Short mmCIF file of C-alpha atoms and ligand atoms in Angstrom, two decimals:
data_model
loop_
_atom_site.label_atom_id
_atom_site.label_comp_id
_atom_site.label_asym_id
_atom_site.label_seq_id
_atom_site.Cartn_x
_atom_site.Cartn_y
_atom_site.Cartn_z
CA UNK A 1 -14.62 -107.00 -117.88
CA UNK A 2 -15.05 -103.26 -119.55
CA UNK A 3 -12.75 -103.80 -122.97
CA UNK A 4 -11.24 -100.37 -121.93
CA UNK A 5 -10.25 -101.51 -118.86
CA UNK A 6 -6.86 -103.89 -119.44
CA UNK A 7 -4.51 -101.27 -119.55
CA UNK A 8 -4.05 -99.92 -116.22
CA UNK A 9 -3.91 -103.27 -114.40
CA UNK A 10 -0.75 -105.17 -113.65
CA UNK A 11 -0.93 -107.71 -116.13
CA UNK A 12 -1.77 -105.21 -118.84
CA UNK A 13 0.94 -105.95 -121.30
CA UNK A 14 0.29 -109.58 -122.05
CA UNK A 15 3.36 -111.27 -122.65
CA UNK A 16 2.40 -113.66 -125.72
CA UNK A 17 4.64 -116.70 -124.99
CA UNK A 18 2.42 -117.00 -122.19
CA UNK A 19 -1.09 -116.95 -124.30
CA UNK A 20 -2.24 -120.53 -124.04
CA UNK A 21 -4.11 -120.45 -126.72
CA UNK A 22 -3.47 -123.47 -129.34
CA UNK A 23 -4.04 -122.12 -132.66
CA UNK A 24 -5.08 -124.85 -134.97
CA UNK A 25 -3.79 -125.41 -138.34
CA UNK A 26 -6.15 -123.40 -141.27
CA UNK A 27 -5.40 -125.22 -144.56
CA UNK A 28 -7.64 -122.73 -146.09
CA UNK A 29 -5.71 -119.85 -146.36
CA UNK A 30 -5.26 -118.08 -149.46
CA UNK A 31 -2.66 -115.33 -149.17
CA UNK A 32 0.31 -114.41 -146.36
CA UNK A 33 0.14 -112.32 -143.85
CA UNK A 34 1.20 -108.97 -144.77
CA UNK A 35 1.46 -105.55 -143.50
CA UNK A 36 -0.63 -103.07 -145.92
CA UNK A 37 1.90 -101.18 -148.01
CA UNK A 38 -0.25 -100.93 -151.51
CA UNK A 39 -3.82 -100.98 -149.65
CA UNK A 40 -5.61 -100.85 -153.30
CA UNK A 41 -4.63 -104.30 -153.57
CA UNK A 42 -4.89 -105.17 -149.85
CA UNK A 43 -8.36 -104.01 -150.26
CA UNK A 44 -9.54 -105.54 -152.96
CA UNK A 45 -8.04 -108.95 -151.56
CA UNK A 46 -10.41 -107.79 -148.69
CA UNK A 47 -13.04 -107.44 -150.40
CA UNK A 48 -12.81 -110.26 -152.31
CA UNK A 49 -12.88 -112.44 -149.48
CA UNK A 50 -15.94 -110.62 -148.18
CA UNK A 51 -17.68 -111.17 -151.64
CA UNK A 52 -16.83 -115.02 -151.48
CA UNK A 53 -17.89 -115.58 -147.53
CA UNK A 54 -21.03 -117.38 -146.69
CA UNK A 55 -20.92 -115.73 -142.64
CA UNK A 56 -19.07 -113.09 -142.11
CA UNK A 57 -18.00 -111.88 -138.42
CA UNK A 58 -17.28 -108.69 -137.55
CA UNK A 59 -15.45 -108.41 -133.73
CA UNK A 60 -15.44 -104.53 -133.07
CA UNK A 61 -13.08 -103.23 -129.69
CA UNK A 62 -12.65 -99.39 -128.84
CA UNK A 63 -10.59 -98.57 -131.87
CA UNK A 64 -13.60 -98.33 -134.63
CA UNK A 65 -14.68 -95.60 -131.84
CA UNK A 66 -11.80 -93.73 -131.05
CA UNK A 67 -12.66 -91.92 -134.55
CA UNK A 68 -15.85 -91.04 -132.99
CA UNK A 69 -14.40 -88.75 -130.40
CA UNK A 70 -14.57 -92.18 -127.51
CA UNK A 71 -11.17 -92.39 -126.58
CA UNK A 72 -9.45 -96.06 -126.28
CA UNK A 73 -9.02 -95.96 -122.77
CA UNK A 74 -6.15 -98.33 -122.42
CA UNK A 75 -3.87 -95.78 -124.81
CA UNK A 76 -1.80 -93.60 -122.27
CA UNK A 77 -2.92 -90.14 -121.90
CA UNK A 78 -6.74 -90.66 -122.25
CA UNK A 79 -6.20 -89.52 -118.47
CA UNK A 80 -9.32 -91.68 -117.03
CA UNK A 81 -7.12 -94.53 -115.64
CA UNK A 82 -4.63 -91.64 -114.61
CA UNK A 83 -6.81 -90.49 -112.27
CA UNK A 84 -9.11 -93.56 -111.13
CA UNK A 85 -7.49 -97.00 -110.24
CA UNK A 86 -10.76 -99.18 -112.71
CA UNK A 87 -10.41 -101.94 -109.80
CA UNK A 88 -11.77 -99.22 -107.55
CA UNK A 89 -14.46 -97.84 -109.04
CA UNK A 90 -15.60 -100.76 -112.03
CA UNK A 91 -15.46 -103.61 -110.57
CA UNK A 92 -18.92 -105.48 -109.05
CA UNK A 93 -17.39 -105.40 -105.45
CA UNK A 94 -16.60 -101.58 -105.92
CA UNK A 95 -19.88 -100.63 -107.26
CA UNK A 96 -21.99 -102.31 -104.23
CA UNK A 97 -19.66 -101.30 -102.00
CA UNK A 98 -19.45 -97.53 -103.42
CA UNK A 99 -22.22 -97.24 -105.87
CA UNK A 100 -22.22 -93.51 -105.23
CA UNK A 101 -18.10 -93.07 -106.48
CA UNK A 102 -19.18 -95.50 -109.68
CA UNK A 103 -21.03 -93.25 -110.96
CA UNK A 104 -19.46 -90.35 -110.19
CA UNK A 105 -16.87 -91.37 -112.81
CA UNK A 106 -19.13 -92.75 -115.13
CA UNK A 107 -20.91 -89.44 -115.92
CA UNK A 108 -17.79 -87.95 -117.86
CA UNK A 109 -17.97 -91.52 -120.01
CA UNK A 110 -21.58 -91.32 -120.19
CA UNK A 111 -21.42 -87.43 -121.32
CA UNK A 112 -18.69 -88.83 -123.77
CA UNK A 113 -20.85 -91.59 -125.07
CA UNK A 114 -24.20 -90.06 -125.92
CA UNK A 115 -22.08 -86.67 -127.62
CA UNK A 116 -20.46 -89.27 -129.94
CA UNK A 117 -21.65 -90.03 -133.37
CA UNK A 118 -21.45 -93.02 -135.48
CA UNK A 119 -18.39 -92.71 -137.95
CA UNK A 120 -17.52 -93.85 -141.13
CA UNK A 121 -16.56 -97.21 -139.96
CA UNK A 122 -19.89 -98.19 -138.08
CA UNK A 123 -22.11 -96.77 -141.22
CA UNK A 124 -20.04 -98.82 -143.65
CA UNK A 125 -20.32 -102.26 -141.62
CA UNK A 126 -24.22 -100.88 -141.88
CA UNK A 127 -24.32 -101.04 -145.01
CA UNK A 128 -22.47 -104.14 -145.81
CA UNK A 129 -24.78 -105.69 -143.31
CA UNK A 130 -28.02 -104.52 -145.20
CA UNK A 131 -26.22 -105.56 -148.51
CA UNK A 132 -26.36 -108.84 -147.18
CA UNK A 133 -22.28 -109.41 -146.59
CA UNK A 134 -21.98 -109.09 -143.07
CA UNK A 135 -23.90 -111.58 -141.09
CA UNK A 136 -23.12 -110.24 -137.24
CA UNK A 137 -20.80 -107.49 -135.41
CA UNK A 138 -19.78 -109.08 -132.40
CA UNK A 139 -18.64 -105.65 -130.14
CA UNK A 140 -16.65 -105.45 -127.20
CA UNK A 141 -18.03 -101.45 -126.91
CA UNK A 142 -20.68 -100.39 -124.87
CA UNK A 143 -21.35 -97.06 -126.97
CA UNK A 144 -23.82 -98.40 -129.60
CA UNK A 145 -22.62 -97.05 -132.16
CA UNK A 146 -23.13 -99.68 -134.05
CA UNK A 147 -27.06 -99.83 -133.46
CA UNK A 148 -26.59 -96.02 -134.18
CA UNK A 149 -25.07 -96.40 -137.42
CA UNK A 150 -27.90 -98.67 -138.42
CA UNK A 151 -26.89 -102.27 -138.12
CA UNK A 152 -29.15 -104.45 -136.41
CA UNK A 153 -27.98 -107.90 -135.45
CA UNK A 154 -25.24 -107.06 -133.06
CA UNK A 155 -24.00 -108.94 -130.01
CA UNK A 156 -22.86 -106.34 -126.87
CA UNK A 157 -20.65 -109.28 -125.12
CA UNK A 158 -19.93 -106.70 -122.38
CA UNK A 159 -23.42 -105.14 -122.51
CA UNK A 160 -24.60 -101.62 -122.72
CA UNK A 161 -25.75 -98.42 -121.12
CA UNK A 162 -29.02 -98.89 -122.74
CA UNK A 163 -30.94 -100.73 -119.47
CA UNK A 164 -30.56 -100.86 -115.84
CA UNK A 165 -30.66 -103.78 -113.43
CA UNK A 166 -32.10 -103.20 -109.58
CA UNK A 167 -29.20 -105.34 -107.43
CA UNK A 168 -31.40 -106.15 -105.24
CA UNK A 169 -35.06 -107.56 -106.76
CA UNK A 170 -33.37 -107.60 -110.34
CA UNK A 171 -36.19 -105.54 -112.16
CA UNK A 172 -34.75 -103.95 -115.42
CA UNK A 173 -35.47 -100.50 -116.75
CA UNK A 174 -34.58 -98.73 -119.80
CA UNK A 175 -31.76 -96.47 -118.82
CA UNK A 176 -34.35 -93.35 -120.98
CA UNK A 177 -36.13 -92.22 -117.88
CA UNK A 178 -32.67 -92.27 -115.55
CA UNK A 179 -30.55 -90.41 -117.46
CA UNK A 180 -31.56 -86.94 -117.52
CA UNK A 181 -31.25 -86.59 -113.55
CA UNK A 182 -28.35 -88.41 -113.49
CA UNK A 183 -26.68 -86.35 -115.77
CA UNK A 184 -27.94 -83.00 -114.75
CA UNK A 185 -27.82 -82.89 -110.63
CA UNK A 186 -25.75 -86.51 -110.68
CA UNK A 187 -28.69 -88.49 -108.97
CA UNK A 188 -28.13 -91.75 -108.70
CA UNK A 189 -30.11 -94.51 -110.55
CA UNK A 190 -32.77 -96.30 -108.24
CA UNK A 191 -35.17 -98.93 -108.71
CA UNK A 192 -38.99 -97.30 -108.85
CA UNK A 193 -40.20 -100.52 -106.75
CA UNK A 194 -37.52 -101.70 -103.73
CA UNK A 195 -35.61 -98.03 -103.96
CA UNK A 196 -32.27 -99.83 -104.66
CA UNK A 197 -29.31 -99.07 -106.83
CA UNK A 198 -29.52 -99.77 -110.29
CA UNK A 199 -26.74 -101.37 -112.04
CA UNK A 200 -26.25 -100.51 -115.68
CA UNK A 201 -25.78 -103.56 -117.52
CA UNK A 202 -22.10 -103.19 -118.98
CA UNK A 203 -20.12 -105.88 -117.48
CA UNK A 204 -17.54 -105.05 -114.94
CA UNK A 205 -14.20 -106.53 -113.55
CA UNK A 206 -15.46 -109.73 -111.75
CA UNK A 207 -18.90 -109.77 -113.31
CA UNK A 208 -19.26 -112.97 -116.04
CA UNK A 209 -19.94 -111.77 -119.57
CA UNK A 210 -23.82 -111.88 -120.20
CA UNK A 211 -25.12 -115.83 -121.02
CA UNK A 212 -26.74 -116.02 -123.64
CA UNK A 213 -25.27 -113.27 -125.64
CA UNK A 214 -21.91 -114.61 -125.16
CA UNK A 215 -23.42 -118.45 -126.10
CA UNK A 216 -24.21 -116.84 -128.93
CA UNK A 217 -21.18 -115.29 -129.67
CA UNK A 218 -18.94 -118.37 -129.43
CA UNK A 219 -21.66 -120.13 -132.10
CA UNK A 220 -20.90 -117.41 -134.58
CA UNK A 221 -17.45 -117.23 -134.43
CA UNK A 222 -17.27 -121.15 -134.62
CA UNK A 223 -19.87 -120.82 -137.48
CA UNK A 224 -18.34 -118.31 -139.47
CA UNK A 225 -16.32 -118.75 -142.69
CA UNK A 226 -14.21 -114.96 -142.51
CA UNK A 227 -13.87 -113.31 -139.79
CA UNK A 228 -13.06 -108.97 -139.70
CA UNK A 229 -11.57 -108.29 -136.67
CA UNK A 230 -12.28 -104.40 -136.73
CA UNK A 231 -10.25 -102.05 -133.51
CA UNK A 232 -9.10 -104.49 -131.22
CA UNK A 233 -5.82 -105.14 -129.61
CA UNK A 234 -7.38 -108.84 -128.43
CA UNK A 235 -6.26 -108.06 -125.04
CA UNK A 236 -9.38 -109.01 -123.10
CA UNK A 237 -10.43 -112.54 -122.19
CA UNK A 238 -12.76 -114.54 -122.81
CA UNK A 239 -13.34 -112.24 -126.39
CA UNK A 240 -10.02 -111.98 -127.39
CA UNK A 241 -10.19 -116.21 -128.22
CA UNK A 242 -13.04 -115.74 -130.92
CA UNK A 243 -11.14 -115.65 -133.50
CA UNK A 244 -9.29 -119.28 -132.45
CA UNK A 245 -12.85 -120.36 -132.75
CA UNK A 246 -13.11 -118.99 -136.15
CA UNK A 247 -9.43 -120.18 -137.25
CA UNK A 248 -10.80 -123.69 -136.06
CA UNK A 249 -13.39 -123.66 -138.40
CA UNK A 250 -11.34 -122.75 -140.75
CA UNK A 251 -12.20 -119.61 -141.40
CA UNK A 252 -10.14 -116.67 -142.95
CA UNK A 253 -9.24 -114.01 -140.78
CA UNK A 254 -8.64 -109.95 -141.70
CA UNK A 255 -7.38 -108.16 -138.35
CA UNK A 256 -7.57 -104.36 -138.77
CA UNK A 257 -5.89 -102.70 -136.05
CA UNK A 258 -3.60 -100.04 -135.80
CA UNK A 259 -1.16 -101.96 -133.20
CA UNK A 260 -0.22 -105.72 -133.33
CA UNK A 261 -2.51 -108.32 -132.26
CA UNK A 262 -1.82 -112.32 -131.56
CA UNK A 263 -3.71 -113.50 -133.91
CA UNK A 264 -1.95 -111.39 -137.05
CA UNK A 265 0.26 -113.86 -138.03
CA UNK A 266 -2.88 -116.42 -138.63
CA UNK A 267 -4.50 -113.68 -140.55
CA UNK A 268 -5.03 -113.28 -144.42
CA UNK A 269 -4.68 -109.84 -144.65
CA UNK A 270 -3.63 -107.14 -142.12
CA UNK A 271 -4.40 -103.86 -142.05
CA UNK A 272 -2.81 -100.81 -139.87
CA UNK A 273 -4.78 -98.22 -141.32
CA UNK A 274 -7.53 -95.58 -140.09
CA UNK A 275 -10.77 -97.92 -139.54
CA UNK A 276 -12.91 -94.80 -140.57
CA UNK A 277 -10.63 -94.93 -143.67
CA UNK A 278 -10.28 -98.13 -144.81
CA UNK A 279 -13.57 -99.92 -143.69
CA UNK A 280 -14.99 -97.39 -145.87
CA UNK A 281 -12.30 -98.06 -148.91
CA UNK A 282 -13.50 -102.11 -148.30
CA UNK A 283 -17.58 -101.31 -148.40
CA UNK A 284 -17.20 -99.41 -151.49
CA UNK A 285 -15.24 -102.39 -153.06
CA UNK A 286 -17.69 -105.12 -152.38
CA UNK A 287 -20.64 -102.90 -152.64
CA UNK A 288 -19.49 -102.08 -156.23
CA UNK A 289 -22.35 -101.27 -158.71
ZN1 ZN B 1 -35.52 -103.16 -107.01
#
């Protein structure tokens, strides 16, 4: 399902006692869990552990985009789930059912998404990519931002805007040639060769996550040696147990995310500040001439 899509639904506020996920024991841990109060030293702990990683994973959610003007759609007031229930207009039955009303509220996201610009979060994990210290963004967003801002090996688990799927002969089309009448007179997407509706390929409720990019998400979580888990609440399943895989590996974990997540308490380091702030205030660190 859509990351931005948790909050409206019943069982929206997970109740962790519940969370049956076993977290296995990391002997590898190097400092406590803390809150940032001094985030000098919070950073360069960060950054340290960056420096001294072999693999490091970054998991994005919505909140390294909210900075970008793309609001976090589970926060209250973003209005969207105010005035749509997401079961009935994002979920696969809804769309084949009402393909016309799906995309009648995805324009406003759409609009949303291709205004937005890459912020200071997604060009710093850029650069630590190309500086060789981040091996792979794993992203729950479907803005790519993070293909904007320049990095290049990035897994969409719940896909993107950027192609189309025919639901009916299964062709695929870039989403280029679709968009403009879509967004000007609100035509609908369909396929050049059976005249079907086109699906964009961002996963809904009840669709799986796509194969192989989520096959090879689970590798590099279980392969990685630190995790960064960058604007995400971990609310949404099956994503939200990538960093177990990571803690099994024994891997060290930095969450930063401005509300609490499950995993903090397994974490090295947390951080509540301003991703466009701090991921920044980390880059700088590691990337020190
Ligand atoms: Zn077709």
């Amino acid at each position: 399902m859509l990351d931005w899509q948790l909050n409206n639904r019943a069982d929206k506020n997970i109740n962790l006692s519940n969370f049956s996920i076993n977290l296995p024991t990391n002997q590898n841990q190097l400092f406590m869990p803390q809150v940032s109060s001094e985030p000098r030293q919070d950073i360069r702990l960060a950054a340290n552990l960056i420096k001294k990683s072999r693999h490091v994973v970054v998991l994005t959610g919505a909140g390294i985009s909210t900075p970008s003007g793309i609001p976090d759609f589970r926060s209250a007031g973003s209005g969207l789930w105010t005035r749509y229930d997401p079961m009935e207009v994002a979920s696969l039955r809804a769309f084949r059912y009402n393909p016309a009303k799906f995309f009648a509220w995805l324009r406003g996201l759409v609009i949303n998404m291709a205004e937005a610009e890459p912020n200071a979060a997604h060009i710093a994990l850029a650069r630590l990519e190309r500086a060789g210290h981040v091996q792979v963004i794993i992203t729950q967003n479907i803005d790519e931002l993070h293909h904007r801002a320049g990095s290049e090996n990035v897994l969409e688990v719940h896909g993107s805007m950027r192609t189309l799927t025919c639901i009916s002969c299964y062709q695929k089309y870039n989403s280029g040639g679709f968009v403009k009448s879509y967004l000007e007179n609100g035509e609908i997407p369909r396929c050049p060769d059976c005249g079907n509706v086109l699906k964009p390929d961002v996963v809904l409720f009840e669709e799986q996550l796509p194969f192989k990019t989520w096959l090879q998400a689970q590798a590099q979580a279980s392969n990685c040696d630190l995790m960064i888990i960058c604007g995400s609440s971990l609310e949404v399943m099956p994503v939200a147990g990538l960093p177990v895989k990571a803690l099994e590996n024994n891997a060290h974990l930095i969450v930063v995310n401005e509300t609490l997540t499950y995993i903090d308490e397994r974490a090295d380091i947390v951080f509540r500040d301003d991703v466009a702030e701090l991921i920044p205030s980390i880059a700088a660190e590691v990337i020190r001439e």
